């Protein structure tokens, strides 16, 4: 299973890369805004370099059509390790599957994002997307079961022999990450604060303190 960091914060990317646990980094316009990015072109290029050899995911900002396709090609060219995130549809509900298919056939690594249903995942896989991002937290927000969408999608991909990888996104807490793992996500993308919580446990701290105190007593004897 792959772990991506959902962040555009250079310090966090460097820190978690240094921990040896990252397979890549995901971003989107919301993440760039939250992390205070004001010069996306320069920052995305720098973050792609920093993430290599891991996969760096950057999202298009055009809703559909030829502008989306040319932006996706430009993003793809900022590094050999770039996957381009393309939403499955526009805010008006028009399909972006034609763009996803065209880009995938042209060799662009596409991550179809904003998927909330099994149907969207199935169609994005059929259109040739390499990654399929299910926004688990947003499914849950609407009273759905994001983990169940992941589990059904994983079962479908395996049954029909698709190589596309499912990314569990919009994970807001450690329990969300555990559910995504359990549901069979190939990848989880995790915000830095949630990754920090995954490594922590107050009784682990207590246990380590006991070890160190015991060692101190033994060494002093
Ligand atoms: O990667 C998707 C993420 O940025 C959206 O998260 O918590 O706003 O649904 P959230």
PDB file of C-alpha atoms and ligand atoms in Angstrom:
ATOM      1  CA  UNK A   1       0.000   0.000   0.000  1.00  0.00           C
ATOM      2  CA  UNK A   2       1.201   3.477  -0.858  1.00  0.00           C
ATOM      3  CA  UNK A   3       1.150   6.475   1.446  1.00  0.00           C
ATOM      4  CA  UNK A   4       0.909   9.931  -0.082  1.00  0.00           C
ATOM      5  CA  UNK A   5       1.119  13.185   1.862  1.00  0.00           C
ATOM      6  CA  UNK A   6      -1.806  15.497   1.059  1.00  0.00           C
ATOM      7  CA  UNK A   7       0.103  18.744   1.332  1.00  0.00           C
ATOM      8  CA  UNK A   8       1.881  21.563  -0.471  1.00  0.00           C
ATOM      9  CA  UNK A   9       3.978  22.406   2.582  1.00  0.00           C
ATOM     10  CA  UNK A  10       7.628  21.992   1.645  1.00  0.00           C
ATOM     11  CA  UNK A  11       8.781  21.492   5.245  1.00  0.00           C
ATOM     12  CA  UNK A  12       6.192  18.756   5.857  1.00  0.00           C
ATOM     13  CA  UNK A  13       7.125  17.020   2.598  1.00  0.00           C
ATOM     14  CA  UNK A  14      10.807  17.109   3.544  1.00  0.00           C
ATOM     15  CA  UNK A  15      10.050  15.882   7.082  1.00  0.00           C
ATOM     16  CA  UNK A  16       7.871  12.935   6.038  1.00  0.00           C
ATOM     17  CA  UNK A  17      10.184  12.005   3.142  1.00  0.00           C
ATOM     18  CA  UNK A  18      12.948  11.846   5.712  1.00  0.00           C
ATOM     19  CA  UNK A  19      10.854   9.392   7.771  1.00  0.00           C
ATOM     20  CA  UNK A  20      11.039   6.971   4.822  1.00  0.00           C
ATOM     21  CA  UNK A  21       7.282   6.381   4.644  1.00  0.00           C
ATOM     22  CA  UNK A  22       6.182   8.435   1.640  1.00  0.00           C
ATOM     23  CA  UNK A  23       5.421   7.130  -1.844  1.00  0.00           C
ATOM     24  CA  UNK A  24       4.385  10.531  -3.101  1.00  0.00           C
ATOM     25  CA  UNK A  25       2.537  13.772  -2.525  1.00  0.00           C
ATOM     26  CA  UNK A  26      -0.945  14.872  -3.574  1.00  0.00           C
ATOM     27  CA  UNK A  27      -2.122  18.434  -4.046  1.00  0.00           C
ATOM     28  CA  UNK A  28      -5.207  20.166  -5.350  1.00  0.00           C
ATOM     29  CA  UNK A  29      -6.245  23.840  -5.521  1.00  0.00           C
ATOM     30  CA  UNK A  30      -7.743  23.639  -2.003  1.00  0.00           C
ATOM     31  CA  UNK A  31      -4.542  22.211  -0.566  1.00  0.00           C
ATOM     32  CA  UNK A  32      -2.514  24.953  -2.295  1.00  0.00           C
ATOM     33  CA  UNK A  33      -4.843  27.602  -0.835  1.00  0.00           C
ATOM     34  CA  UNK A  34      -4.768  26.076   2.678  1.00  0.00           C
ATOM     35  CA  UNK A  35      -0.952  25.925   2.564  1.00  0.00           C
ATOM     36  CA  UNK A  36      -0.653  29.547   1.456  1.00  0.00           C
ATOM     37  CA  UNK A  37       0.753  28.944  -2.020  1.00  0.00           C
ATOM     38  CA  UNK A  38       0.657  32.165  -4.056  1.00  0.00           C
ATOM     39  CA  UNK A  39       2.861  31.138  -6.994  1.00  0.00           C
ATOM     40  CA  UNK A  40       1.488  27.726  -8.041  1.00  0.00           C
ATOM     41  CA  UNK A  41       3.563  27.272 -11.185  1.00  0.00           C
ATOM     42  CA  UNK A  42       6.884  27.703  -9.387  1.00  0.00           C
ATOM     43  CA  UNK A  43       5.775  25.816  -6.267  1.00  0.00           C
ATOM     44  CA  UNK A  44       4.374  22.801  -8.152  1.00  0.00           C
ATOM     45  CA  UNK A  45       7.614  22.463 -10.122  1.00  0.00           C
ATOM     46  CA  UNK A  46       9.670  22.655  -6.926  1.00  0.00           C
ATOM     47  CA  UNK A  47       7.429  20.198  -5.051  1.00  0.00           C
ATOM     48  CA  UNK A  48       7.557  17.716  -7.949  1.00  0.00           C
ATOM     49  CA  UNK A  49      11.365  17.852  -7.771  1.00  0.00           C
ATOM     50  CA  UNK A  50      11.290  17.439  -3.991  1.00  0.00           C
ATOM     51  CA  UNK A  51       8.895  14.458  -4.196  1.00  0.00           C
ATOM     52  CA  UNK A  52      10.916  12.482  -6.782  1.00  0.00           C
ATOM     53  CA  UNK A  53      11.257   9.540  -7.127  1.00  0.00           C
ATOM     54  CA  UNK A  54       7.802   9.465  -5.512  1.00  0.00           C
ATOM     55  CA  UNK A  55       4.727  10.410  -7.515  1.00  0.00           C
ATOM     56  CA  UNK A  56       3.689  14.064  -7.390  1.00  0.00           C
ATOM     57  CA  UNK A  57      -0.015  14.732  -8.072  1.00  0.00           C
ATOM     58  CA  UNK A  58      -0.990  18.181  -9.388  1.00  0.00           C
ATOM     59  CA  UNK A  59      -4.518  19.166 -10.365  1.00  0.00           C
ATOM     60  CA  UNK A  60      -5.845  21.043 -13.387  1.00  0.00           C
ATOM     61  CA  UNK A  61      -7.676  24.321 -12.818  1.00  0.00           C
ATOM     62  CA  UNK A  62      -9.690  24.402 -16.027  1.00  0.00           C
ATOM     63  CA  UNK A  63     -13.097  22.733 -15.777  1.00  0.00           C
ATOM     64  CA  UNK A  64     -13.160  20.909 -19.126  1.00  0.00           C
ATOM     65  CA  UNK A  65     -12.320  20.903 -22.827  1.00  0.00           C
ATOM     66  CA  UNK A  66      -9.158  21.821 -24.747  1.00  0.00           C
ATOM     67  CA  UNK A  67      -7.935  24.217 -22.026  1.00  0.00           C
ATOM     68  CA  UNK A  68      -8.063  21.393 -19.490  1.00  0.00           C
ATOM     69  CA  UNK A  69      -6.208  19.082 -21.886  1.00  0.00           C
ATOM     70  CA  UNK A  70      -3.428  21.578 -22.639  1.00  0.00           C
ATOM     71  CA  UNK A  71      -3.060  22.476 -18.948  1.00  0.00           C
ATOM     72  CA  UNK A  72      -2.845  18.764 -18.075  1.00  0.00           C
ATOM     73  CA  UNK A  73      -0.123  18.227 -20.690  1.00  0.00           C
ATOM     74  CA  UNK A  74       1.818  21.212 -19.323  1.00  0.00           C
ATOM     75  CA  UNK A  75       1.522  19.915 -15.735  1.00  0.00           C
ATOM     76  CA  UNK A  76       2.617  16.466 -16.852  1.00  0.00           C
ATOM     77  CA  UNK A  77       5.766  17.944 -18.372  1.00  0.00           C
ATOM     78  CA  UNK A  78       7.017  19.528 -15.129  1.00  0.00           C
ATOM     79  CA  UNK A  79       8.553  16.196 -14.098  1.00  0.00           C
ATOM     80  CA  UNK A  80       8.770  12.488 -14.979  1.00  0.00           C
ATOM     81  CA  UNK A  81       7.071  11.717 -11.670  1.00  0.00           C
ATOM     82  CA  UNK A  82       3.916  13.806 -12.200  1.00  0.00           C
ATOM     83  CA  UNK A  83       0.360  12.443 -12.191  1.00  0.00           C
ATOM     84  CA  UNK A  84      -2.269  14.943 -13.299  1.00  0.00           C
ATOM     85  CA  UNK A  85      -5.478  15.143 -11.301  1.00  0.00           C
ATOM     86  CA  UNK A  86      -8.584  15.646 -13.414  1.00  0.00           C
ATOM     87  CA  UNK A  87     -12.020  15.854 -11.767  1.00  0.00           C
ATOM     88  CA  UNK A  88     -14.494  13.275 -13.045  1.00  0.00           C
ATOM     89  CA  UNK A  89     -16.951  16.019 -13.993  1.00  0.00           C
ATOM     90  CA  UNK A  90     -17.492  19.779 -14.113  1.00  0.00           C
ATOM     91  CA  UNK A  91     -19.462  21.771 -11.501  1.00  0.00           C
ATOM     92  CA  UNK A  92     -22.350  21.655 -13.985  1.00  0.00           C
ATOM     93  CA  UNK A  93     -22.212  17.869 -14.112  1.00  0.00           C
ATOM     94  CA  UNK A  94     -20.667  17.468 -17.578  1.00  0.00           C
ATOM     95  CA  UNK A  95     -18.461  14.414 -17.889  1.00  0.00           C
ATOM     96  CA  UNK A  96     -14.668  14.885 -18.144  1.00  0.00           C
ATOM     97  CA  UNK A  97     -14.192  11.250 -19.207  1.00  0.00           C
ATOM     98  CA  UNK A  98     -13.369  12.232 -22.811  1.00  0.00           C
ATOM     99  CA  UNK A  99     -10.522  14.453 -21.588  1.00  0.00           C
ATOM    100  CA  UNK A 100      -9.345  11.707 -19.189  1.00  0.00           C
ATOM    101  CA  UNK A 101      -9.383   9.191 -22.031  1.00  0.00           C
ATOM    102  CA  UNK A 102      -7.555  11.490 -24.472  1.00  0.00           C
ATOM    103  CA  UNK A 103      -4.846  12.324 -21.924  1.00  0.00           C
ATOM    104  CA  UNK A 104      -4.411   8.698 -20.828  1.00  0.00           C
ATOM    105  CA  UNK A 105      -4.091   7.524 -24.430  1.00  0.00           C
ATOM    106  CA  UNK A 106      -1.454  10.231 -24.969  1.00  0.00           C
ATOM    107  CA  UNK A 107       0.610   8.798 -22.092  1.00  0.00           C
ATOM    108  CA  UNK A 108      -0.294  11.331 -19.391  1.00  0.00           C
ATOM    109  CA  UNK A 109      -0.642   9.650 -15.996  1.00  0.00           C
ATOM    110  CA  UNK A 110      -4.142  10.684 -14.926  1.00  0.00           C
ATOM    111  CA  UNK A 111      -5.536  10.655 -11.398  1.00  0.00           C
ATOM    112  CA  UNK A 112      -9.314  11.048 -11.661  1.00  0.00           C
ATOM    113  CA  UNK A 113     -10.442  12.996  -8.644  1.00  0.00           C
ATOM    114  CA  UNK A 114     -13.692  14.074  -6.971  1.00  0.00           C
ATOM    115  CA  UNK A 115     -15.067  10.514  -7.251  1.00  0.00           C
ATOM    116  CA  UNK A 116     -17.779   9.832  -4.670  1.00  0.00           C
ATOM    117  CA  UNK A 117     -19.516   6.802  -6.182  1.00  0.00           C
ATOM    118  CA  UNK A 118     -18.662   3.357  -7.514  1.00  0.00           C
ATOM    119  CA  UNK A 119     -20.096   4.361 -10.893  1.00  0.00           C
ATOM    120  CA  UNK A 120     -17.658   7.257 -11.227  1.00  0.00           C
ATOM    121  CA  UNK A 121     -14.725   5.021 -10.287  1.00  0.00           C
ATOM    122  CA  UNK A 122     -15.754   2.361 -12.813  1.00  0.00           C
ATOM    123  CA  UNK A 123     -16.099   4.887 -15.644  1.00  0.00           C
ATOM    124  CA  UNK A 124     -12.803   6.607 -14.818  1.00  0.00           C
ATOM    125  CA  UNK A 125     -11.014   3.233 -14.865  1.00  0.00           C
ATOM    126  CA  UNK A 126     -12.655   2.411 -18.222  1.00  0.00           C
ATOM    127  CA  UNK A 127     -11.469   5.796 -19.564  1.00  0.00           C
ATOM    128  CA  UNK A 128      -7.884   4.815 -18.740  1.00  0.00           C
ATOM    129  CA  UNK A 129      -7.098   6.708 -15.533  1.00  0.00           C
ATOM    130  CA  UNK A 130      -4.075   5.321 -13.657  1.00  0.00           C
ATOM    131  CA  UNK A 131      -5.291   6.528 -10.251  1.00  0.00           C
ATOM    132  CA  UNK A 132      -8.857   6.798  -8.948  1.00  0.00           C
ATOM    133  CA  UNK A 133      -9.334   9.157  -6.017  1.00  0.00           C
ATOM    134  CA  UNK A 134     -12.347   8.517  -3.797  1.00  0.00           C
ATOM    135  CA  UNK A 135     -13.014  11.465  -1.471  1.00  0.00           C
ATOM    136  CA  UNK A 136     -14.044   9.295   1.430  1.00  0.00           C
ATOM    137  CA  UNK A 137     -14.711  12.107   3.921  1.00  0.00           C
ATOM    138  CA  UNK A 138     -16.991  13.859   1.459  1.00  0.00           C
ATOM    139  CA  UNK A 139     -19.000  10.660   0.874  1.00  0.00           C
ATOM    140  CA  UNK A 140     -19.396  10.376   4.655  1.00  0.00           C
ATOM    141  CA  UNK A 141     -20.371  14.076   4.897  1.00  0.00           C
ATOM    142  CA  UNK A 142     -23.479  13.330   2.847  1.00  0.00           C
ATOM    143  CA  UNK A 143     -24.513  10.348   4.946  1.00  0.00           C
ATOM    144  CA  UNK A 144     -22.863   7.804   2.666  1.00  0.00           C
ATOM    145  CA  UNK A 145     -20.245   5.205   3.523  1.00  0.00           C
ATOM    146  CA  UNK A 146     -16.938   6.172   1.934  1.00  0.00           C
ATOM    147  CA  UNK A 147     -15.199   2.989   3.071  1.00  0.00           C
ATOM    148  CA  UNK A 148     -17.879   0.905   1.422  1.00  0.00           C
ATOM    149  CA  UNK A 149     -17.399   2.761  -1.886  1.00  0.00           C
ATOM    150  CA  UNK A 150     -13.678   1.964  -1.615  1.00  0.00           C
ATOM    151  CA  UNK A 151     -14.291  -1.712  -0.827  1.00  0.00           C
ATOM    152  CA  UNK A 152     -16.725  -2.156  -3.725  1.00  0.00           C
ATOM    153  CA  UNK A 153     -14.388  -0.321  -6.105  1.00  0.00           C
ATOM    154  CA  UNK A 154     -11.420  -2.481  -5.065  1.00  0.00           C
ATOM    155  CA  UNK A 155     -13.497  -5.632  -5.577  1.00  0.00           C
ATOM    156  CA  UNK A 156     -14.554  -4.452  -9.044  1.00  0.00           C
ATOM    157  CA  UNK A 157     -11.004  -3.510 -10.118  1.00  0.00           C
ATOM    158  CA  UNK A 158      -9.679  -6.896  -8.998  1.00  0.00           C
ATOM    159  CA  UNK A 159     -12.551  -8.861 -10.543  1.00  0.00           C
ATOM    160  CA  UNK A 160     -11.976  -7.314 -13.966  1.00  0.00           C
ATOM    161  CA  UNK A 161      -8.191  -7.111 -13.838  1.00  0.00           C
ATOM    162  CA  UNK A 162      -7.693  -3.345 -13.903  1.00  0.00           C
ATOM    163  CA  UNK A 163      -4.272  -2.046 -12.896  1.00  0.00           C
ATOM    164  CA  UNK A 164      -5.573   1.380 -11.863  1.00  0.00           C
ATOM    165  CA  UNK A 165      -4.912   2.198  -8.215  1.00  0.00           C
ATOM    166  CA  UNK A 166      -7.532   3.413  -5.774  1.00  0.00           C
ATOM    167  CA  UNK A 167      -6.564   6.404  -3.660  1.00  0.00           C
ATOM    168  CA  UNK A 168      -8.500   7.028  -0.451  1.00  0.00           C
ATOM    169  CA  UNK A 169      -8.589  10.827  -0.094  1.00  0.00           C
ATOM    170  CA  UNK A 170     -10.325  13.369   2.132  1.00  0.00           C
ATOM    171  CA  UNK A 171      -9.206  11.396   5.214  1.00  0.00           C
ATOM    172  CA  UNK A 172      -9.609  13.622   8.275  1.00  0.00           C
ATOM    173  CA  UNK A 173      -8.584  11.345  11.136  1.00  0.00           C
ATOM    174  CA  UNK A 174      -6.695   8.165  11.995  1.00  0.00           C
ATOM    175  CA  UNK A 175      -9.918   6.112  12.058  1.00  0.00           C
ATOM    176  CA  UNK A 176     -10.582   7.180   8.436  1.00  0.00           C
ATOM    177  CA  UNK A 177      -7.123   5.937   7.473  1.00  0.00           C
ATOM    178  CA  UNK A 178      -7.716   2.594   9.227  1.00  0.00           C
ATOM    179  CA  UNK A 179     -11.061   2.136   7.473  1.00  0.00           C
ATOM    180  CA  UNK A 180      -9.462   2.935   4.095  1.00  0.00           C
ATOM    181  CA  UNK A 181      -6.709   0.377   4.704  1.00  0.00           C
ATOM    182  CA  UNK A 182      -9.288  -2.199   5.739  1.00  0.00           C
ATOM    183  CA  UNK A 183     -11.398  -1.493   2.643  1.00  0.00           C
ATOM    184  CA  UNK A 184      -8.445  -2.316   0.378  1.00  0.00           C
ATOM    185  CA  UNK A 185      -7.347   1.109  -0.896  1.00  0.00           C
ATOM    186  CA  UNK A 186      -4.096   0.760  -2.860  1.00  0.00           C
ATOM    187  CA  UNK A 187      -3.059   4.198  -1.618  1.00  0.00           C
ATOM    188  CA  UNK A 188      -4.072   6.555   1.160  1.00  0.00           C
ATOM    189  CA  UNK A 189      -3.397  10.251   0.985  1.00  0.00           C
ATOM    190  CA  UNK A 190      -3.033  11.705   4.433  1.00  0.00           C
ATOM    191  CA  UNK A 191      -2.723  15.288   5.707  1.00  0.00           C
ATOM    192  CA  UNK A 192       0.465  15.902   7.776  1.00  0.00           C
ATOM    193  CA  UNK A 193      -1.466  16.361  11.042  1.00  0.00           C
ATOM    194  CA  UNK A 194      -3.178  12.979  10.622  1.00  0.00           C
ATOM    195  CA  UNK A 195       0.100  11.246   9.732  1.00  0.00           C
ATOM    196  CA  UNK A 196       1.614  12.683  12.930  1.00  0.00           C
ATOM    197  CA  UNK A 197      -1.281  11.224  14.939  1.00  0.00           C
ATOM    198  CA  UNK A 198      -0.780   7.808  13.314  1.00  0.00           C
ATOM    199  CA  UNK A 199       2.705   7.528  14.756  1.00  0.00           C
ATOM    200  CA  UNK A 200       1.700   8.674  18.235  1.00  0.00           C
ATOM    201  CA  UNK A 201       0.161   6.853  21.209  1.00  0.00           C
ATOM    202  CA  UNK A 202       0.383   8.041  24.798  1.00  0.00           C
ATOM    203  CA  UNK A 203       1.026   4.525  26.112  1.00  0.00           C
ATOM    204  CA  UNK A 204       3.804   4.025  23.566  1.00  0.00           C
ATOM    205  CA  UNK A 205       5.350   7.186  25.001  1.00  0.00           C
ATOM    206  CA  UNK A 206       4.836   5.813  28.520  1.00  0.00           C
ATOM    207  CA  UNK A 207       6.370   2.456  27.546  1.00  0.00           C
ATOM    208  CA  UNK A 208       9.436   4.073  25.992  1.00  0.00           C
ATOM    209  CA  UNK A 209       9.826   6.257  29.099  1.00  0.00           C
ATOM    210  CA  UNK A 210       9.790   3.087  31.226  1.00  0.00           C
ATOM    211  CA  UNK A 211      12.457   1.487  28.983  1.00  0.00           C
ATOM    212  CA  UNK A 212      14.690   4.538  29.214  1.00  0.00           C
ATOM    213  CA  UNK A 213      14.275   4.853  32.984  1.00  0.00           C
ATOM    214  CA  UNK A 214      15.080   1.157  33.402  1.00  0.00           C
ATOM    215  CA  UNK A 215      18.167   1.572  31.224  1.00  0.00           C
ATOM    216  CA  UNK A 216      19.263   4.564  33.294  1.00  0.00           C
ATOM    217  CA  UNK A 217      18.908   2.561  36.522  1.00  0.00           C
ATOM    218  CA  UNK A 218      20.791  -0.408  35.028  1.00  0.00           C
ATOM    219  CA  UNK A 219      23.567   1.776  33.645  1.00  0.00           C
ATOM    220  CA  UNK A 220      23.939   3.593  36.986  1.00  0.00           C
ATOM    221  CA  UNK A 221      24.284   0.304  38.918  1.00  0.00           C
TER     222      UNK A 221
HETATM  223  O1  LIG B   1      -7.361  15.346  -1.083  1.00  0.00           O
HETATM  224  C1  LIG B   1      -8.680  15.770  -0.936  1.00  0.00           C
HETATM  225  C2  LIG B   1      -8.769  16.776   0.145  1.00  0.00           C
HETATM  226  O2  LIG B   1      -7.919  17.861  -0.049  1.00  0.00           O
HETATM  227  C3  LIG B   1     -10.177  17.205   0.425  1.00  0.00           C
HETATM  228  O3  LIG B   1     -10.271  17.069   1.745  1.00  0.00           O
HETATM  229  O4  LIG B   1     -11.216  17.301   3.973  1.00  0.00           O
HETATM  230  O5  LIG B   1     -11.642  19.082   2.243  1.00  0.00           O
HETATM  231  O6  LIG B   1     -12.718  16.850   2.048  1.00  0.00           O
HETATM  232  P1  LIG B   1     -11.537  17.597   2.539  1.00  0.00           P
END
